[in-house]
CSV table of C-alpha atoms in Angstrom, one decimal:
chain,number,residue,atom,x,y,z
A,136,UNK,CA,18.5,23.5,17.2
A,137,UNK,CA,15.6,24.5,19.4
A,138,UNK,CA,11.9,25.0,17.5
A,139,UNK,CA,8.4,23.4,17.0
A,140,UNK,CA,8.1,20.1,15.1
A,141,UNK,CA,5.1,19.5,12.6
A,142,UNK,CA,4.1,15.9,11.0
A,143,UNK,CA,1.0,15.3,8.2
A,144,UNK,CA,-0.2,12.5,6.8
A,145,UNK,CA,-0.3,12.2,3.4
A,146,UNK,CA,-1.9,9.5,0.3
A,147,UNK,CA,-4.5,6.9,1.2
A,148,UNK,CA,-5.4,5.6,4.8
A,149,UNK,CA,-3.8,2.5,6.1
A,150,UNK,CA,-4.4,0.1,9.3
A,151,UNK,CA,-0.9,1.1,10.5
A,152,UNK,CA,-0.7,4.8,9.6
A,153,UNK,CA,-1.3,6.3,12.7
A,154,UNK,CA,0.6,3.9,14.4
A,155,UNK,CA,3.6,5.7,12.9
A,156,UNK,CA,1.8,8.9,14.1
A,157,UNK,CA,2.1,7.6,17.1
A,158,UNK,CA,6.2,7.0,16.9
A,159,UNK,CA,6.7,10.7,15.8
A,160,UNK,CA,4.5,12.3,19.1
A,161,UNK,CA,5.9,10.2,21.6
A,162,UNK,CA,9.5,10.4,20.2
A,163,UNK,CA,9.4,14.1,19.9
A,164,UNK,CA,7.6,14.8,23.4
A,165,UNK,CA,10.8,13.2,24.5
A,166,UNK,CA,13.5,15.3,22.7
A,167,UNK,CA,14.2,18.8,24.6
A,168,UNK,CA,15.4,20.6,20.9
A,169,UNK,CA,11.2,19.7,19.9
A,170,UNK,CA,9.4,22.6,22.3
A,171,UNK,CA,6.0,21.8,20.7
A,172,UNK,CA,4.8,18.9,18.5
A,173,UNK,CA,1.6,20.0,15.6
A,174,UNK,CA,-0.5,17.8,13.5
A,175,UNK,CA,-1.0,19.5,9.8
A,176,UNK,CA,-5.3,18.8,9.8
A,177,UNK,CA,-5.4,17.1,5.7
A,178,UNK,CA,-1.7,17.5,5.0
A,179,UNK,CA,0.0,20.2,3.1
A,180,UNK,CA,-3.1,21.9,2.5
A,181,UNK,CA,-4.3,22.0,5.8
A,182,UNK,CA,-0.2,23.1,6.8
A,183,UNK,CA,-0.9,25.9,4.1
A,184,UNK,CA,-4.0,27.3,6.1
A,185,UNK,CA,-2.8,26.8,9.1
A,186,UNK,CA,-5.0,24.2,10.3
A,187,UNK,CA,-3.0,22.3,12.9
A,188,UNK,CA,-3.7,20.1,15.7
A,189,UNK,CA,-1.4,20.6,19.0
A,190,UNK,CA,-0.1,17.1,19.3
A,191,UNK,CA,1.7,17.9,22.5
A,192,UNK,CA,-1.1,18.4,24.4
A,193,UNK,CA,-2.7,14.9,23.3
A,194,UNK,CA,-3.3,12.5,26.7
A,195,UNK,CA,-1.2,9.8,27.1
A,196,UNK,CA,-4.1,7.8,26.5
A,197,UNK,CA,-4.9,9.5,23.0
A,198,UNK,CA,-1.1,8.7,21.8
A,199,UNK,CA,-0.9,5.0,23.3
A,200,UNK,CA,-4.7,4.8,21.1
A,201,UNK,CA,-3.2,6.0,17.9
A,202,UNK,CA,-1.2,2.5,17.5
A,203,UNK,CA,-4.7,0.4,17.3
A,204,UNK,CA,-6.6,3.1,15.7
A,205,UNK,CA,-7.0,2.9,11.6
A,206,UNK,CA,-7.6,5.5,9.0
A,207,UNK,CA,-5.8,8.9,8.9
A,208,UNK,CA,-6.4,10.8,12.4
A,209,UNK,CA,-5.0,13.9,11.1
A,210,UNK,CA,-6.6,13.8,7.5
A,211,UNK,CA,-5.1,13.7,4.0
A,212,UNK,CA,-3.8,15.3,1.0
A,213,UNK,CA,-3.0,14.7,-2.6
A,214,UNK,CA,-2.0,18.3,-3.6
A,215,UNK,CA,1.1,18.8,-5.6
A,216,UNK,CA,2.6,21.9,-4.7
A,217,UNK,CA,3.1,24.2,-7.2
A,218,UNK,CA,6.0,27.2,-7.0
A,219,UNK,CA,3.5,30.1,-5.6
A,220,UNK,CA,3.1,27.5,-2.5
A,221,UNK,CA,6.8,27.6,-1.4
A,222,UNK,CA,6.6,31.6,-0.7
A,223,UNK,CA,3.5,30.7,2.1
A,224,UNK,CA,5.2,27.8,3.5
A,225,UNK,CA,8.3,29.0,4.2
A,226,UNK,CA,6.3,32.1,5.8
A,227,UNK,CA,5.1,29.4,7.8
A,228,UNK,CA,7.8,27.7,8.8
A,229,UNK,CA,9.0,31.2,10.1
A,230,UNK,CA,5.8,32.2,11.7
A,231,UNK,CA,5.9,28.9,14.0
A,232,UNK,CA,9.4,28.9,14.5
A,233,UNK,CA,9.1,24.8,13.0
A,234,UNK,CA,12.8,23.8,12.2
A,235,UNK,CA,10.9,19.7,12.4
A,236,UNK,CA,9.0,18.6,9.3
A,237,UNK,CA,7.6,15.3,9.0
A,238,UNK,CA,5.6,14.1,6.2
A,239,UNK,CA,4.1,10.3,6.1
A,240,UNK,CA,3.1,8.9,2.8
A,241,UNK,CA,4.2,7.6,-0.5
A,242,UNK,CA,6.4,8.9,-2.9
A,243,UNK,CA,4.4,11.6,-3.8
A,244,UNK,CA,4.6,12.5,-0.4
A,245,UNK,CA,8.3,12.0,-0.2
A,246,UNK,CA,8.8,14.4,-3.0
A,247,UNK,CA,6.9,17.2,-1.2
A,248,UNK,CA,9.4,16.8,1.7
A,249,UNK,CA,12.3,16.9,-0.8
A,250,UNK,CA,10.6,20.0,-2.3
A,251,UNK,CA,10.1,22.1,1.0
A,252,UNK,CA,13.1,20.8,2.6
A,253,UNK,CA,15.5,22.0,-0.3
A,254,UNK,CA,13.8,25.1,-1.0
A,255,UNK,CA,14.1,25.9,2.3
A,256,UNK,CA,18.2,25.0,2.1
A,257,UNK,CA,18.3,27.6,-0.7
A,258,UNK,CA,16.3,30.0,1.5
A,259,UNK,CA,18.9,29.5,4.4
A,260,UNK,CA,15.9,28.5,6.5
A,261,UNK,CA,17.2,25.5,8.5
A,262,UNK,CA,15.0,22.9,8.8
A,263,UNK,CA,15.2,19.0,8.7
A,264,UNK,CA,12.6,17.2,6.6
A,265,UNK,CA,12.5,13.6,7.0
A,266,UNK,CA,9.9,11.2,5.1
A,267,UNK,CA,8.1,8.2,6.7
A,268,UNK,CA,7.4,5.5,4.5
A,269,UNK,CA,3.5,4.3,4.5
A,270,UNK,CA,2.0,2.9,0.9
A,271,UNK,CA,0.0,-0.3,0.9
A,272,UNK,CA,0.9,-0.3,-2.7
A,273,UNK,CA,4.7,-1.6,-1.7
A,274,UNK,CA,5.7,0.6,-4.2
A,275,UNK,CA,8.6,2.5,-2.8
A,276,UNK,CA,12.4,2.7,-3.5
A,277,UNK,CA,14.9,2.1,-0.8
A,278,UNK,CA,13.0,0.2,1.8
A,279,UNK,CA,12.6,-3.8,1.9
A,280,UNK,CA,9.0,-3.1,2.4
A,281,UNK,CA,6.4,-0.3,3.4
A,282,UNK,CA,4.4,0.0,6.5
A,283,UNK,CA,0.5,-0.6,5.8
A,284,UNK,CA,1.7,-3.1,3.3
A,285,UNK,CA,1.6,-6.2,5.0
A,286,UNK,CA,-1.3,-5.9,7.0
A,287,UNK,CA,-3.2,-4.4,3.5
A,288,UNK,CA,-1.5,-8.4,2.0
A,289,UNK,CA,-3.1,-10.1,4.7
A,290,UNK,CA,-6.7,-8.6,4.3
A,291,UNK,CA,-6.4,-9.4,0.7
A,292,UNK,CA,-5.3,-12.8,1.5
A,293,UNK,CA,-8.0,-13.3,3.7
A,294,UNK,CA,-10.7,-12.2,1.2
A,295,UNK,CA,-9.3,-14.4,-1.6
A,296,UNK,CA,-9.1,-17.2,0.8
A,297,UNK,CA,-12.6,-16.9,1.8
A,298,UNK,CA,-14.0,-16.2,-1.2
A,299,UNK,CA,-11.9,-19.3,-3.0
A,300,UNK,CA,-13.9,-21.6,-0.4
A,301,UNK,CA,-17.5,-20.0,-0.8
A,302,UNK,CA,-16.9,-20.3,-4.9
A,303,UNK,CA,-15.6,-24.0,-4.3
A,304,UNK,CA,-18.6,-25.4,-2.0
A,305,UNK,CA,-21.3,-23.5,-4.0
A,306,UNK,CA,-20.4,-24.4,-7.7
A,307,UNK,CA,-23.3,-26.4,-9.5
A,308,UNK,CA,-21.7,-24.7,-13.1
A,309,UNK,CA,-18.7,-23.6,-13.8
A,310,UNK,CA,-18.0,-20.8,-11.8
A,311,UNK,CA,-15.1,-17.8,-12.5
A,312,UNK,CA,-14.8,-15.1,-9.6
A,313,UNK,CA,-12.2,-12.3,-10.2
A,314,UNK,CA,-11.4,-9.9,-7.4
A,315,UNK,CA,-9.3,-6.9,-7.9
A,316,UNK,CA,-7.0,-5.2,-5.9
A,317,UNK,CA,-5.2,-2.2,-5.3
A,318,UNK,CA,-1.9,-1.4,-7.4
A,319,UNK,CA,-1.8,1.7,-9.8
A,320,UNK,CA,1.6,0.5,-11.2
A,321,UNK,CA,3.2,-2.3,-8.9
A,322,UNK,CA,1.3,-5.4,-8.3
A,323,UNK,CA,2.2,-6.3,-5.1
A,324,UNK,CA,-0.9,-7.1,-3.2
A,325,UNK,CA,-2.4,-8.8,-5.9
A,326,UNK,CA,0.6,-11.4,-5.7
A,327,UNK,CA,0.4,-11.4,-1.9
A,328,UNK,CA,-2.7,-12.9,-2.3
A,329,UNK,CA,-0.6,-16.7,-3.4
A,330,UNK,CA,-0.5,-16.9,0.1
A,331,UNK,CA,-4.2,-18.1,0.5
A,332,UNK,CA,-3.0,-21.3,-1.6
A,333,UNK,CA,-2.4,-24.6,0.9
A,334,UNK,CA,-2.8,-27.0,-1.6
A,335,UNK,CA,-3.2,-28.0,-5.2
A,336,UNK,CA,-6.5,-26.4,-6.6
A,337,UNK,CA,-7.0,-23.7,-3.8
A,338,UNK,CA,-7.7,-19.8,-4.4
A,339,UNK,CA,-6.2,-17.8,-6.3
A,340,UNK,CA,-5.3,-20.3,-9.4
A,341,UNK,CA,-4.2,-17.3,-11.7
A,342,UNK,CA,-2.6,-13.7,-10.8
A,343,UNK,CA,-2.0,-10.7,-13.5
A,344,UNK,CA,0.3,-7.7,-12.5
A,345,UNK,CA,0.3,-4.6,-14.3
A,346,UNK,CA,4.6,-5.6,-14.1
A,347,UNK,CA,3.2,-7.9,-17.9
A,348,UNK,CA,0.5,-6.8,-20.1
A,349,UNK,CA,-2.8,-8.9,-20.1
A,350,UNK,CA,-3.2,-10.8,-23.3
A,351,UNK,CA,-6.7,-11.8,-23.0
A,352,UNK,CA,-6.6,-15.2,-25.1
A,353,UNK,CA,-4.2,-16.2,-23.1
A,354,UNK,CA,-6.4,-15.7,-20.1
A,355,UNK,CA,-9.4,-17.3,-21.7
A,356,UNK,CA,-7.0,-20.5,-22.1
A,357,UNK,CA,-5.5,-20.3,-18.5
A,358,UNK,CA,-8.4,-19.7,-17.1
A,359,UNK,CA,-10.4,-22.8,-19.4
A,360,UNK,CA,-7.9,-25.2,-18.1
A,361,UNK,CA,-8.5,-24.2,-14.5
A,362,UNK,CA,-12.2,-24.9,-14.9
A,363,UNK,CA,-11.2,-28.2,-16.5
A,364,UNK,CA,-9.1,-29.3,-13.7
A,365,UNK,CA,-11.1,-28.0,-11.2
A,366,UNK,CA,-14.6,-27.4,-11.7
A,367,UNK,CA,-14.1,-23.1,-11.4
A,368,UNK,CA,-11.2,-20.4,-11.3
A,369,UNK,CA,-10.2,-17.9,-9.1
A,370,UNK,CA,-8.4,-14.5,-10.7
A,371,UNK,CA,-6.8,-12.0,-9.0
A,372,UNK,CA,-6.0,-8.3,-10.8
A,373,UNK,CA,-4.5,-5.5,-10.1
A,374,UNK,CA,-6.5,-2.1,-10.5
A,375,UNK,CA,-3.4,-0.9,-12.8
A,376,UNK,CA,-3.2,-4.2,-15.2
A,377,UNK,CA,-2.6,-2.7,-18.9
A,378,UNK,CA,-2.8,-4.2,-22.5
A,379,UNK,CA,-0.1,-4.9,-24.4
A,380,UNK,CA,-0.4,-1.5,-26.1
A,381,UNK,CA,-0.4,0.6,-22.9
A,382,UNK,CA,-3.5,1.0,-22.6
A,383,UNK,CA,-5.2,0.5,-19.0
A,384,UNK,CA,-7.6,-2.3,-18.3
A,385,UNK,CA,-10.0,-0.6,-16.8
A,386,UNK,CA,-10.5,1.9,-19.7
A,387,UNK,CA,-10.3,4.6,-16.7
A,388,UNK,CA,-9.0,8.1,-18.5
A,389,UNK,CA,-9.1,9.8,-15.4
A,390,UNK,CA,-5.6,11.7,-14.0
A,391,UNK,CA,-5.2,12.8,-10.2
A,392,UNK,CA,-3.5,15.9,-9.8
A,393,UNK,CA,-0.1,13.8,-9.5
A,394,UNK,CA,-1.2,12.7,-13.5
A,395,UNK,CA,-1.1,9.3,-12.1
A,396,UNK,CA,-4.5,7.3,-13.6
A,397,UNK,CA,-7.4,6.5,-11.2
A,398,UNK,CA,-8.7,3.3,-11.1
A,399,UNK,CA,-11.6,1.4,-9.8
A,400,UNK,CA,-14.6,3.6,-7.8
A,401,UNK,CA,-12.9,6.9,-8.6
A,402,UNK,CA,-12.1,6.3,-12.0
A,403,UNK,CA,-15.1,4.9,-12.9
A,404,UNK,CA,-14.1,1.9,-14.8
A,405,UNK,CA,-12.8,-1.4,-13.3
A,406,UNK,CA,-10.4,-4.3,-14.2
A,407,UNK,CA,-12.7,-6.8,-12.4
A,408,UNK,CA,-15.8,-5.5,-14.8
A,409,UNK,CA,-13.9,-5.6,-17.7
A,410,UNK,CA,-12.3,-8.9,-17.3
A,411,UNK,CA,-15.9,-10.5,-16.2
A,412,UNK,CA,-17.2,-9.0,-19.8
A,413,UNK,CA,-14.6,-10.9,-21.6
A,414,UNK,CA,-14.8,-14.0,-19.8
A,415,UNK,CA,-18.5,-13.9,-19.7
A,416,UNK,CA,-18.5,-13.7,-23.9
A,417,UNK,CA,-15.5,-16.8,-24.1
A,418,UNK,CA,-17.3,-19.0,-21.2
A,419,UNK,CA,-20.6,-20.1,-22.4
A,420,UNK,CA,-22.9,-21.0,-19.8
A,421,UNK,CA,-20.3,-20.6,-17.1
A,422,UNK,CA,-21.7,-18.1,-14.1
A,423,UNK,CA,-19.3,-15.6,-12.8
A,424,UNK,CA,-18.6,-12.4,-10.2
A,425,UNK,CA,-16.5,-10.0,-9.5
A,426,UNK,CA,-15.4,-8.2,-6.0
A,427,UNK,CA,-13.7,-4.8,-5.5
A,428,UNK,CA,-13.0,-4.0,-2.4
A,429,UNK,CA,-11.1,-0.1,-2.8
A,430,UNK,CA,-10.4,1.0,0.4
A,431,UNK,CA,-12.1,-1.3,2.4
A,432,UNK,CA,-8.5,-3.3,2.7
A,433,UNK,CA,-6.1,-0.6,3.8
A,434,UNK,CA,-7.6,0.4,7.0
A,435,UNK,CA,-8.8,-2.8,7.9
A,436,UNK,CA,-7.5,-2.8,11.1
A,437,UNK,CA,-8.9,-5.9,12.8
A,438,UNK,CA,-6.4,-7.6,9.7
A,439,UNK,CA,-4.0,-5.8,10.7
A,440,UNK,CA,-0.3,-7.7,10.9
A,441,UNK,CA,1.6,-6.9,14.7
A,442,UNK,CA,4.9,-7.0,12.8
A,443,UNK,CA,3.9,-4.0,10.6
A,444,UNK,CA,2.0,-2.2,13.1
A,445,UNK,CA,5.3,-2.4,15.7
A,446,UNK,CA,7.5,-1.5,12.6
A,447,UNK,CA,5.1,1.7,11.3
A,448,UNK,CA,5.7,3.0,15.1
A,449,UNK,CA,9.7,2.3,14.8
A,450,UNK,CA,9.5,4.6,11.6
A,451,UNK,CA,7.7,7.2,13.6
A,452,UNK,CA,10.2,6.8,16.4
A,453,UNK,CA,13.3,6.7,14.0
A,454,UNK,CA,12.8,9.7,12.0
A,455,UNK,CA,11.8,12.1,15.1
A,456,UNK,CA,15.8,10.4,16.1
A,457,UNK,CA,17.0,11.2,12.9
A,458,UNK,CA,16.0,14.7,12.3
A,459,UNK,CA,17.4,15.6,16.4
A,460,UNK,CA,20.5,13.9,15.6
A,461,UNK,CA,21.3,16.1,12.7
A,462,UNK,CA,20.1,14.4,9.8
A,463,UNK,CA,17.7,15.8,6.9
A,464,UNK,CA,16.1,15.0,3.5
A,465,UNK,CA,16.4,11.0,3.6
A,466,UNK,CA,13.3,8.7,4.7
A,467,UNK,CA,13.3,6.0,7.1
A,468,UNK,CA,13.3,2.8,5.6
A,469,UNK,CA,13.3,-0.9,6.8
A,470,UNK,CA,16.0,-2.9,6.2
A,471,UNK,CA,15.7,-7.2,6.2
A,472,UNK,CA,18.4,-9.1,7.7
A,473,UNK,CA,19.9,-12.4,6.5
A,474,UNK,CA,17.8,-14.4,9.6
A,475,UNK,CA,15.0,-12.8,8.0
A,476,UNK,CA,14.3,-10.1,11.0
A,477,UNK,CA,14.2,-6.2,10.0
A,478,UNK,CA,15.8,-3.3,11.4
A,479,UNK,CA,15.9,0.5,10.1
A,480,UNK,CA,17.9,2.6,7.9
A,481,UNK,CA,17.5,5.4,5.5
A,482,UNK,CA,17.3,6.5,1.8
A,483,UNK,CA,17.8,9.9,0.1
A,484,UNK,CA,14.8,11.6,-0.3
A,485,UNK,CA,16.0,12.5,-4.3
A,486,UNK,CA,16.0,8.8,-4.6
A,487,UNK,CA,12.9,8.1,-3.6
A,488,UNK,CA,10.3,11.1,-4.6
A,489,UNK,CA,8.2,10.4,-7.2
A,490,UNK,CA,9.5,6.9,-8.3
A,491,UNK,CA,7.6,3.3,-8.5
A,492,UNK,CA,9.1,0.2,-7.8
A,493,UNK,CA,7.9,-2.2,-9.7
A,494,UNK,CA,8.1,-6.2,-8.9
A,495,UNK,CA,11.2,-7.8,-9.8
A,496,UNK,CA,10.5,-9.8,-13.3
A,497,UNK,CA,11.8,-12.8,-11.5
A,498,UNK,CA,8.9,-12.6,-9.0
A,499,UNK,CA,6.5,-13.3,-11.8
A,500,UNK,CA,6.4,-16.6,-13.5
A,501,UNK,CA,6.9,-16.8,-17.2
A,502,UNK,CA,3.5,-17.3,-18.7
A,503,UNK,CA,3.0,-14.2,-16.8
A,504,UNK,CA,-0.1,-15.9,-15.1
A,505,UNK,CA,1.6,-16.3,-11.1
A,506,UNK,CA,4.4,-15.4,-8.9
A,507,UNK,CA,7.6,-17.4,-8.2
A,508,UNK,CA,8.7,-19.2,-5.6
A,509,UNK,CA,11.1,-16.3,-5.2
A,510,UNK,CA,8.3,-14.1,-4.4
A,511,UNK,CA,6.8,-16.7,-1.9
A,512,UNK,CA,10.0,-16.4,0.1
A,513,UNK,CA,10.1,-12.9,0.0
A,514,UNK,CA,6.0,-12.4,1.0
A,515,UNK,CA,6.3,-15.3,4.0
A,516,UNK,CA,8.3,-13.6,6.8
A,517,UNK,CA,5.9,-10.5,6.6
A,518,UNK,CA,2.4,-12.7,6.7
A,519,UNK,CA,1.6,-14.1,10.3
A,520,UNK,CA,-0.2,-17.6,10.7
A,521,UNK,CA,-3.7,-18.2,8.3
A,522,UNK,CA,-6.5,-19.9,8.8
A,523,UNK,CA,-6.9,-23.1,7.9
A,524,UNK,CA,-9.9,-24.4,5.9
A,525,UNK,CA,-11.0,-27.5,5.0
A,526,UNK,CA,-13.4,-29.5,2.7
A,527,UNK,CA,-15.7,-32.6,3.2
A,528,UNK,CA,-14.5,-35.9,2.2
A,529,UNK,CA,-16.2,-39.2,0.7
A,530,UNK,CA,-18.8,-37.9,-1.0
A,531,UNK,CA,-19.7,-40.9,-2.7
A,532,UNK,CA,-21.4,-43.1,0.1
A,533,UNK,CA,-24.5,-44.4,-0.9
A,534,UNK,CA,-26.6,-47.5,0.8
């Protein structure tokens, strides 16, 4: 089936994003069925208005670029298509002659490909949709992990790490410092960030994941017994951490258009913030910070892991492959192998659209405080080499 191919990008930005970018244009300037390649300029919006950028006539140079370049180089979009929209982008799809749709994002982004791809199938328009997975959140069904999460782990792990040493050296009083990551309903990164820990009494000492509701005496008492042991305590939370009652941490009442809650910056109320306030009222005298870093983490490219930035391009590659061999509404996914290497596969879009996947409770510790060494083995194959840090010895010496 002969026609033009046309890829967006969909959800937040990632170091690895246009990496997979990358996969789809040099894939599909390979495969004679693809007679043009177009970039949708801010996703299905941009599609919708007919905003595209001509991929095919990119330089070689351009393409080769997009595997170290972060961010989102053809925009982004979080509309959620509505049944009016289905009429104009099947016009389209008609228009351009595109029988090639490509989408990269989450699962809100997989469950616009499922949309326009079946609506198309009852419309008798052929055309092969095939999702790309790319979430720092980790979030998605089918797929061992998702591209930009690793590299997104690592920056986290870095800034828990560093900041774990700056709060150790600097203590004269006991000292708290929370840091919050991304994680609307999974908590993922925030448990990737165990990996800064070398030794007994290193950053992060506790980790709450919006998988078990915060019960905030119980975090006054863990996080009293860290001071006692070690003079200060480092907390990690995720942006989506609830109460037992449901309700969000952060207070945040605002909805995107997906109805999923926003959280931190946009949503104008913070985890971190909150959890300072009631740690600040149970720890008298005891000094204590917070650090949010939002986006800064998922396009941090010079973080970036080479194993997720080689397996985003793969995706790219594999579903250009796919989608010329025949195959339609399923996204790539990645696949780990008993010697702990990765290859692809695929899952039905049906099964992935619109769905969170949560942390397995057996990655979580009981008290609900930590991950498991379960988790550890899962997170260490995906995390290249850390710095290591050390502290001064023999403090005692005196004449």
């Amino acid at each position: 089936m002969k026609g033009k191919a046309v890829v967006g990008q969909s959800g937040g930005p990632t170091s690895v994003i246009n990496s997979s970018l990358a996969g789809v244009i040099s894939k599909a300037l390979e495969e004679e069925a693809i007679t043009k390649i177009l970039g949708m300029n801010f996703g299905i919006e941009g599609f919708m208005n007919e905003d595209f950028f001509d991929l095919s006539a990119q330089s070689p140079e351009v393409i080769k670029g997009l595997r170290g370049t972060p961010s989102s180089a053809l925009g982004s979009s979080r509309h959620k298509l509505v049944e009016d929209d289905f009429p104009v982008i099947l016009e389209i799809l008609k228009k351009y002659n595109i029988r090639y749709f490509f989408l990269i994002g989450g699962n809100d982004t997989m469950d616009t490909v499922h949309r326009v791809e079946l609506y198309c199938r009852e419309q008798n328009y052929e055309l092969r949709g095939i999702g790309i997975p790319k979430t720092v959140d980790n979030d998605l069904f089918g797929t061992d992990y998702t591209p930009g999460f690793p590299s997104a782990a690592r920056s986290n792990i870095l800034n828990v790490l560093q900041a774990g040493v700056l709060a150790r050296d600097m203590k004269k009083v006991d000292q708290f410092v929370i840091y919050q990551t991304i994680g609307r309903d999974a908590g993922w990164l925030a448990a990737a960030t165990a990996l800064a820990r070398k030794k007994e009494g290193d950053a992060p000492h506790l980790i709450y994941c919006p998988e078990r509701p915060l019960a905030p005496e119980q975090m006054i008492e863990d996080a009293k017994e860290c001071i006692r042991k070690y003079g200060w305590v480092s907390i990690v939370v995720s942006e989506g951490l609830l109460y037992k009652d449901g309700t969000p941490v952060s207070a945040s009442q605002n909805k995107d258009k997906f109805n999923n809650t926003e959280f931190g910056a946009m949503g104008g109320a913070s985890v971190a913030l909150n959890v300072h306030r009631i740690l600040t009222d149970a720890l008298e005298g005891a000094r204590g910070e917070f650090q949010i870093t939002e986006s800064l983490i998922m396009s941090a490219f010079d973080r970036s892991e080479p194993q997720d930035l080689d397996m985003a391009y793969k995706c790219g590659q594999e579903a250009v492959r796919l989608a010329c061999g025949g195959t339609s509404a399923v996204m790539v996914t990645i696949k780990r192998n008993p010697d702990c290497s990765f290859s692809l596969g695929q899952a039905a879009l049906e099964d992935v659209a619109v769905k969170a996947r949560a942390m397995p409770r057996e990655y979580i510790n009981e008290r609900g405080n930590d991950v498991s060494d379960e988790f550890l083995n899962y997170m260490t194959p995906l995390i290249s080499s850390l710095p290591q840090f050390v502290a001064l010895e023999n403090k005692f010496y005196k004449e």
